[in-house]
CSV table of C-alpha atoms in Angstrom, one decimal:
chain,number,residue,atom,x,y,z
A,1,MET,CA,-18.8,-43.0,-66.9
A,2,LYS,CA,-15.1,-42.4,-66.6
A,3,MET,CA,-15.6,-38.8,-67.9
A,4,SER,CA,-18.3,-38.2,-65.3
A,5,PHE,CA,-16.1,-39.5,-62.4
A,6,LEU,CA,-13.2,-37.3,-63.6
A,7,CYS,CA,-15.5,-34.3,-63.7
A,8,PHE,CA,-16.6,-35.1,-60.2
A,9,GLN,CA,-13.0,-35.2,-59.0
A,10,LEU,CA,-12.1,-32.0,-60.6
A,11,ALA,CA,-15.2,-30.3,-59.2
A,12,LEU,CA,-14.3,-31.6,-55.7
A,13,LEU,CA,-10.7,-30.4,-56.0
A,14,PHE,CA,-11.9,-27.0,-57.1
A,15,TYR,CA,-14.2,-26.8,-54.1
A,16,VAL,CA,-11.5,-27.7,-51.7
A,17,PHE,CA,-9.1,-25.1,-53.0
A,18,SER,CA,-11.8,-22.5,-53.2
A,19,ALA,CA,-12.8,-23.1,-49.6
A,20,SER,CA,-9.2,-23.0,-48.5
A,21,ASP,CA,-8.6,-19.7,-50.3
A,22,ALA,CA,-11.8,-18.3,-48.8
A,23,ARG,CA,-10.6,-19.2,-45.3
A,24,LEU,CA,-7.2,-17.8,-46.0
A,25,PHE,CA,-8.5,-14.5,-47.2
A,26,SER,CA,-11.1,-14.3,-44.4
A,27,ARG,CA,-8.4,-14.4,-41.6
A,28,VAL,CA,-8.0,-11.2,-39.7
A,29,ASN,CA,-4.8,-10.9,-37.5
A,30,CYS,CA,-4.7,-8.9,-34.3
A,31,LEU,CA,-3.4,-5.3,-34.7
A,32,VAL,CA,-1.8,-3.4,-31.8
A,33,SER,CA,-0.4,0.1,-31.4
A,34,SER,CA,3.2,0.9,-30.8
A,35,TRP,CA,4.5,0.6,-27.2
A,36,THR,CA,4.3,3.6,-24.9
A,37,SER,CA,7.4,4.9,-23.3
A,38,TRP,CA,8.6,3.2,-20.1
A,39,SER,CA,7.0,4.7,-17.0
A,40,GLU,CA,8.9,6.2,-14.1
A,41,PRO,CA,9.7,3.5,-11.4
A,42,ASN,CA,6.8,3.0,-9.0
A,43,GLU,CA,7.1,2.2,-5.3
A,44,TYR,CA,8.0,-1.4,-6.1
A,45,GLY,CA,10.8,-0.3,-8.5
A,46,GLN,CA,8.8,-1.3,-11.5
A,47,ARG,CA,8.7,0.4,-14.9
A,48,ILE,CA,5.7,-0.3,-17.1
A,49,ARG,CA,4.9,0.1,-20.7
A,50,THR,CA,1.7,-0.8,-22.6
A,51,CYS,CA,0.2,-1.0,-26.0
A,52,THR,CA,-3.4,-0.9,-27.2
A,53,ILE,CA,-5.4,-3.4,-29.2
A,54,LEU,CA,-6.6,-1.7,-32.3
A,55,ARG,CA,-8.2,-4.7,-33.9
A,56,MET,CA,-9.2,-8.1,-32.5
A,57,PRO,CA,-8.4,-11.2,-34.5
A,58,SER,CA,-11.0,-13.3,-36.3
A,59,GLY,CA,-11.2,-16.2,-38.7
A,60,GLY,CA,-8.3,-17.9,-37.2
A,61,GLY,CA,-6.0,-14.9,-37.5
A,62,PHE,CA,-2.9,-14.4,-35.3
A,63,PRO,CA,-3.9,-13.8,-31.6
A,64,CYS,CA,-3.1,-10.6,-29.7
A,65,PRO,CA,0.2,-10.4,-27.7
A,66,HIS,CA,0.6,-9.3,-24.1
A,67,ILE,CA,-0.2,-5.6,-24.0
A,68,ARG,CA,1.6,-4.8,-20.7
A,69,GLU,CA,5.3,-5.3,-20.0
A,70,VAL,CA,7.0,-4.8,-16.6
A,71,LYS,CA,10.7,-4.5,-15.8
A,72,GLY,CA,12.7,-3.1,-12.9
A,73,VAL,CA,14.4,-3.8,-9.7
A,74,LYS,CA,12.9,-3.4,-6.2
A,75,PRO,CA,14.3,-0.5,-4.2
A,76,SER,CA,17.1,-1.4,-1.8
A,77,PHE,CA,16.4,-1.6,1.9
A,78,THR,CA,18.6,1.5,2.4
A,79,LEU,CA,16.4,3.5,0.0
A,80,ILE,CA,13.2,2.2,1.7
A,81,LEU,CA,14.6,3.2,5.1
A,82,GLN,CA,15.5,6.7,3.8
A,83,GLU,CA,12.1,7.3,2.2
A,84,PHE,CA,10.1,6.0,5.2
A,85,THR,CA,12.2,8.1,7.6
A,86,LEU,CA,11.7,11.3,5.6
A,87,SER,CA,8.0,10.7,4.6
A,88,PHE,CA,6.6,9.3,7.8
A,89,VAL,CA,8.9,9.4,10.8
A,90,GLU,CA,10.5,12.8,10.4
A,91,ASP,CA,7.6,14.2,8.5
A,92,TYR,CA,9.8,15.9,6.0
A,93,ASP,CA,8.3,18.9,4.3
A,94,PRO,CA,9.5,19.0,0.7
A,95,ILE,CA,7.9,22.5,0.1
A,96,SER,CA,9.8,24.3,2.7
A,97,ASP,CA,12.8,22.0,2.4
A,98,ASP,CA,12.8,21.6,6.2
A,99,GLN,CA,12.1,18.9,8.8
A,100,ILE,CA,9.1,19.9,10.9
A,101,ALA,CA,7.6,17.8,13.6
A,102,LYS,CA,3.9,18.2,12.7
A,103,VAL,CA,1.2,17.6,15.2
A,104,ARG,CA,-0.5,14.4,14.1
A,105,ASP,CA,-3.5,12.2,14.9
A,106,ILE,CA,-2.4,8.8,13.7
A,107,VAL,CA,-4.5,5.6,13.4
A,108,PHE,CA,-2.4,2.5,13.5
A,109,ILE,CA,-3.9,-0.5,11.7
A,110,LEU,CA,-2.3,-3.9,12.4
A,111,ASP,CA,-3.1,-7.0,10.3
A,112,SER,CA,-4.1,-9.9,12.7
A,113,SER,CA,-5.0,-12.5,10.1
A,114,GLY,CA,-4.0,-16.1,9.9
A,115,SER,CA,-1.2,-15.6,7.3
A,116,ILE,CA,0.9,-13.7,9.8
A,117,GLY,CA,0.9,-16.1,12.7
A,118,LEU,CA,1.0,-15.4,16.4
A,119,THR,CA,4.8,-15.1,16.6
A,120,LYS,CA,5.1,-12.6,13.8
A,121,PHE,CA,2.1,-10.7,15.1
A,122,ASN,CA,3.7,-10.3,18.5
A,123,LYS,CA,7.0,-9.2,16.9
A,124,ALA,CA,5.1,-6.7,14.8
A,125,LYS,CA,3.6,-5.2,18.0
A,126,ALA,CA,7.0,-4.9,19.6
A,127,ASP,CA,8.3,-3.2,16.4
A,128,ALA,CA,5.4,-0.9,16.4
A,129,LYS,CA,6.1,0.2,20.0
A,130,SER,CA,9.6,1.1,19.0
A,131,LEU,CA,8.6,2.8,15.8
A,132,PHE,CA,6.1,5.1,17.4
A,133,GLY,CA,8.6,5.8,20.2
A,134,THR,CA,10.9,7.4,17.6
A,135,LEU,CA,8.3,10.1,16.7
A,136,CYS,CA,8.9,13.7,17.9
A,137,PRO,CA,9.0,14.9,20.6
A,138,PHE,CA,11.3,12.1,21.9
A,139,ASP,CA,10.5,10.5,25.2
A,140,LYS,CA,7.2,12.4,25.5
A,141,THR,CA,5.7,11.7,22.1
A,142,PHE,CA,2.1,11.2,23.3
A,143,ASP,CA,2.2,13.0,26.7
A,144,MET,CA,-0.8,15.3,26.8
A,145,ASP,CA,-0.5,18.9,28.0
A,146,TYR,CA,-3.9,19.9,29.1
A,147,ASN,CA,-3.0,23.6,28.8
A,148,ASN,CA,-1.9,23.1,25.2
A,149,PRO,CA,-3.7,20.3,23.4
A,150,TYR,CA,-1.8,20.9,20.2
A,151,GLN,CA,1.7,20.2,21.4
A,152,HIS,CA,1.8,16.4,21.3
A,153,GLN,CA,1.1,13.5,19.0
A,154,GLN,CA,-2.0,11.3,19.3
A,155,LEU,CA,-2.4,7.6,18.5
A,156,ALA,CA,-5.4,5.3,18.1
A,157,MET,CA,-5.1,1.6,17.2
A,158,LEU,CA,-7.2,-1.1,15.6
A,159,THR,CA,-6.4,-4.7,14.7
A,160,TYR,CA,-8.2,-6.7,12.1
A,161,SER,CA,-8.8,-10.2,10.8
A,162,THR,CA,-12.4,-11.4,10.1
A,163,THR,CA,-13.6,-8.9,12.6
A,164,ILE,CA,-12.2,-5.5,13.6
A,165,GLU,CA,-11.1,-4.7,17.1
A,166,GLU,CA,-10.8,-1.0,18.2
A,167,ASN,CA,-7.9,-1.4,20.6
A,168,PHE,CA,-7.9,2.2,21.9
A,169,PHE,CA,-9.0,5.7,20.8
A,170,PHE,CA,-7.1,9.0,20.7
A,171,ASN,CA,-8.5,10.0,24.1
A,172,THR,CA,-8.0,6.6,25.9
A,173,TYR,CA,-4.5,7.4,27.2
A,174,SER,CA,-2.7,10.6,27.9
A,175,LYS,CA,0.8,9.3,28.6
A,176,THR,CA,3.4,7.9,26.2
A,177,ALA,CA,4.2,4.9,28.3
A,178,ASP,CA,0.5,3.9,28.5
A,179,VAL,CA,0.0,4.3,24.7
A,180,LEU,CA,3.0,2.1,23.9
A,181,GLN,CA,2.0,-0.5,26.5
A,182,ALA,CA,-1.5,-0.6,25.0
A,183,ILE,CA,0.0,-1.6,21.7
A,184,SER,CA,1.5,-4.7,23.2
A,185,GLN,CA,-1.9,-5.7,24.7
A,186,ALA,CA,-3.6,-6.2,21.3
A,187,THR,CA,-4.7,-9.8,20.8
A,188,TYR,CA,-4.2,-12.1,17.9
A,189,GLN,CA,-7.2,-13.3,15.9
A,190,GLY,CA,-5.7,-15.5,13.1
A,191,LEU,CA,-8.7,-15.7,10.7
A,192,MET,CA,-9.5,-13.9,7.4
A,193,THR,CA,-8.3,-10.5,6.1
A,194,ASN,CA,-11.1,-7.9,6.3
A,195,THR,CA,-9.1,-4.9,5.1
A,196,ALA,CA,-12.2,-3.1,3.8
A,197,GLY,CA,-13.8,-3.3,7.3
A,198,ALA,CA,-10.5,-2.0,8.8
A,199,PHE,CA,-10.4,1.0,6.6
A,200,LYS,CA,-14.1,1.8,7.4
A,201,LYS,CA,-13.4,1.6,11.1
A,202,ALA,CA,-10.3,3.7,10.8
A,203,ARG,CA,-12.3,6.5,9.1
A,204,ASN,CA,-14.7,6.4,12.1
A,205,MET,CA,-11.8,6.9,14.5
A,206,PHE,CA,-11.4,10.5,13.5
A,207,GLN,CA,-14.3,11.8,15.6
A,208,THR,CA,-14.2,14.3,18.4
A,209,SER,CA,-15.9,11.9,20.7
A,210,ARG,CA,-12.9,9.6,20.3
A,211,GLY,CA,-10.4,12.4,20.9
A,212,ALA,CA,-9.7,13.5,17.3
A,213,ARG,CA,-8.6,17.1,17.2
A,214,ASP,CA,-9.5,19.9,14.8
A,215,SER,CA,-8.5,18.8,11.3
A,216,THR,CA,-7.3,22.3,10.4
A,217,LYS,CA,-4.7,22.2,13.2
A,218,VAL,CA,-3.3,18.7,12.9
A,219,LYS,CA,-2.3,16.2,10.3
A,220,ARG,CA,-4.5,13.1,10.2
A,221,GLU,CA,-2.7,10.0,9.2
A,222,VAL,CA,-3.1,6.2,9.0
A,223,LEU,CA,-0.4,3.6,9.0
A,224,ILE,CA,-1.3,0.1,8.0
A,225,VAL,CA,1.0,-2.9,8.4
A,226,THR,CA,-0.3,-6.0,6.4
A,227,ASP,CA,1.1,-9.0,4.6
A,228,GLY,CA,-1.8,-9.6,2.2
A,229,LEU,CA,-4.9,-8.6,0.3
A,230,SER,CA,-8.4,-8.4,1.6
A,231,ASN,CA,-10.2,-11.8,1.2
A,232,THR,CA,-13.5,-11.4,3.1
A,233,GLY,CA,-15.5,-9.6,0.5
A,234,GLY,CA,-16.2,-5.8,0.5
A,235,ASP,CA,-14.3,-3.3,-1.7
A,236,ALA,CA,-11.1,-2.6,0.2
A,237,VAL,CA,-9.9,-0.1,-2.5
A,238,ALA,CA,-13.2,1.9,-2.3
A,239,ALA,CA,-12.9,1.9,1.5
A,240,ALA,CA,-9.3,3.1,1.2
A,241,LYS,CA,-10.4,5.9,-1.1
A,242,GLU,CA,-13.0,7.1,1.4
A,243,LEU,CA,-10.4,6.9,4.2
A,244,SER,CA,-8.0,9.0,2.1
A,245,LYS,CA,-10.6,11.8,2.1
A,246,VAL,CA,-10.0,12.4,5.8
A,247,ALA,CA,-6.4,11.2,6.3
A,248,ASP,CA,-3.1,10.5,4.6
A,249,VAL,CA,-2.8,6.7,4.4
A,250,TYR,CA,0.7,5.1,4.6
A,251,GLY,CA,1.4,1.4,4.2
A,252,LEU,CA,4.1,-1.0,5.3
A,253,MET,CA,3.4,-3.9,3.0
A,254,ILE,CA,5.2,-7.1,4.1
A,255,GLY,CA,6.1,-9.8,1.5
A,256,LYS,CA,6.1,-10.5,-2.2
A,257,PHE,CA,3.0,-9.9,-4.3
A,258,SER,CA,1.8,-10.6,-7.8
A,259,ALA,CA,1.4,-7.7,-10.3
A,260,ALA,CA,-2.3,-7.6,-9.5
A,261,GLY,CA,-1.6,-7.6,-5.8
A,262,MET,CA,0.9,-4.7,-6.1
A,263,THR,CA,-1.8,-2.7,-8.0
A,264,GLU,CA,-4.4,-3.3,-5.2
A,265,LEU,CA,-2.0,-2.5,-2.4
A,266,THR,CA,-0.9,0.7,-4.2
A,267,ASP,CA,-4.5,1.7,-4.4
A,268,TYR,CA,-4.7,1.4,-0.6
A,269,VAL,CA,-2.4,4.3,0.1
A,270,SER,CA,-2.5,8.1,-0.6
A,271,THR,CA,-0.7,9.7,-3.5
A,272,PRO,CA,2.0,9.8,-4.4
A,273,ALA,CA,2.3,6.2,-3.6
A,274,SER,CA,6.1,6.4,-3.7
A,275,LYS,CA,5.9,8.5,-0.5
A,276,HIS,CA,3.2,6.4,1.2
A,277,LEU,CA,3.8,2.7,0.4
A,278,PHE,CA,6.9,0.9,1.6
A,279,ASN,CA,7.4,-2.8,0.6
A,280,LEU,CA,9.5,-5.0,2.9
A,281,ASP,CA,10.4,-8.6,2.1
A,282,ASP,CA,9.5,-10.0,5.4
A,283,PHE,CA,8.8,-9.2,9.1
A,284,GLU,CA,12.5,-9.6,9.8
A,285,SER,CA,13.1,-6.6,7.5
A,286,LEU,CA,10.5,-4.6,9.6
A,287,THR,CA,12.5,-5.3,12.7
A,288,LEU,CA,15.7,-4.1,10.9
A,289,LEU,CA,13.9,-1.0,9.7
A,290,VAL,CA,12.8,-0.1,13.3
A,291,GLU,CA,16.2,-0.8,14.7
A,292,ALA,CA,17.8,1.5,12.1
A,293,LEU,CA,15.3,4.2,13.2
A,294,GLU,CA,16.2,3.8,16.8
A,295,ILE,CA,19.9,4.1,16.0
A,296,ASN,CA,19.2,7.3,14.0
A,297,LYS,CA,17.3,8.6,17.0
A,298,ARG,CA,20.3,8.0,19.3
A,299,LEU,CA,22.8,9.5,16.8
A,300,HIS,CA,20.7,12.6,16.0
A,301,PRO,CA,18.6,13.4,19.1
A,302,ASP,CA,18.4,17.1,18.3
A,303,TRP,CA,16.7,17.0,14.9
A,304,CYS,CA,13.2,17.5,16.4
A,305,ALA,CA,11.8,20.9,15.8
A,306,SER,CA,9.1,22.5,17.9
A,307,LEU,CA,5.8,20.9,17.1
A,308,ASP,CA,4.1,22.9,14.4
A,309,GLN,CA,0.3,22.9,14.0
A,310,ASP,CA,0.2,25.1,10.8
């Protein structure tokens, strides 16, 4: 009897150790590749590196680590001002290394969702009036010359929240004062953020029936001012890609965003994103940006070249 019980204990002990060894040898740890080199800084000042999962863990093996690392410092306000001035306001031409005032048809998209609030929305409209007033030619930016329809800029505008409002088309006004006044008349909605719908409407703005000119003779551009991501359904990135087929899309993105948010906002604009996306901390920074542009206009009133439609 004692011998039988002893044999049972030994058998049980052998089974426990055997099962433990089996589990130990069946564990498969995660295996990843080496890190890539750090990327060049993006428009948010971030550098990114990644690795690839080569083997998933199993049997209780060590889990996979994070496969994406981000580091970097956001560009200074001075650098953002410089890049926005060259890329959008002065329409700097890096190929000819010259500043050329291009003839442009511009659709201005202003976020009117609840996250902005009425006070900031009204301030953004005032800043937009000042911003578009700095475009060449000064003091007569949008004044139409019926004898020469390619010697002035054109502006159309829409605001968006849950619904999209087409505030005015390219052919609604023919005087700069009227265009700038129309910006201030846009009304606040304060609901959701239908960015996908806004991009689709912007694409439809570029029609001859709405005053859009020959695309071979003008630059077609879109400038969006927003403080958040689309949240009403619809694929905003896909809509932005379709819009980019007919116009260069620029963005003044206001606020701080998650890594996923930065990725989505980057996908809203044309490439290279570093020349088309400009991230400001808050709406106060937007005001400072516009004030700096106005100072530059007063200090350098002669930088405007003749409008060039080539």
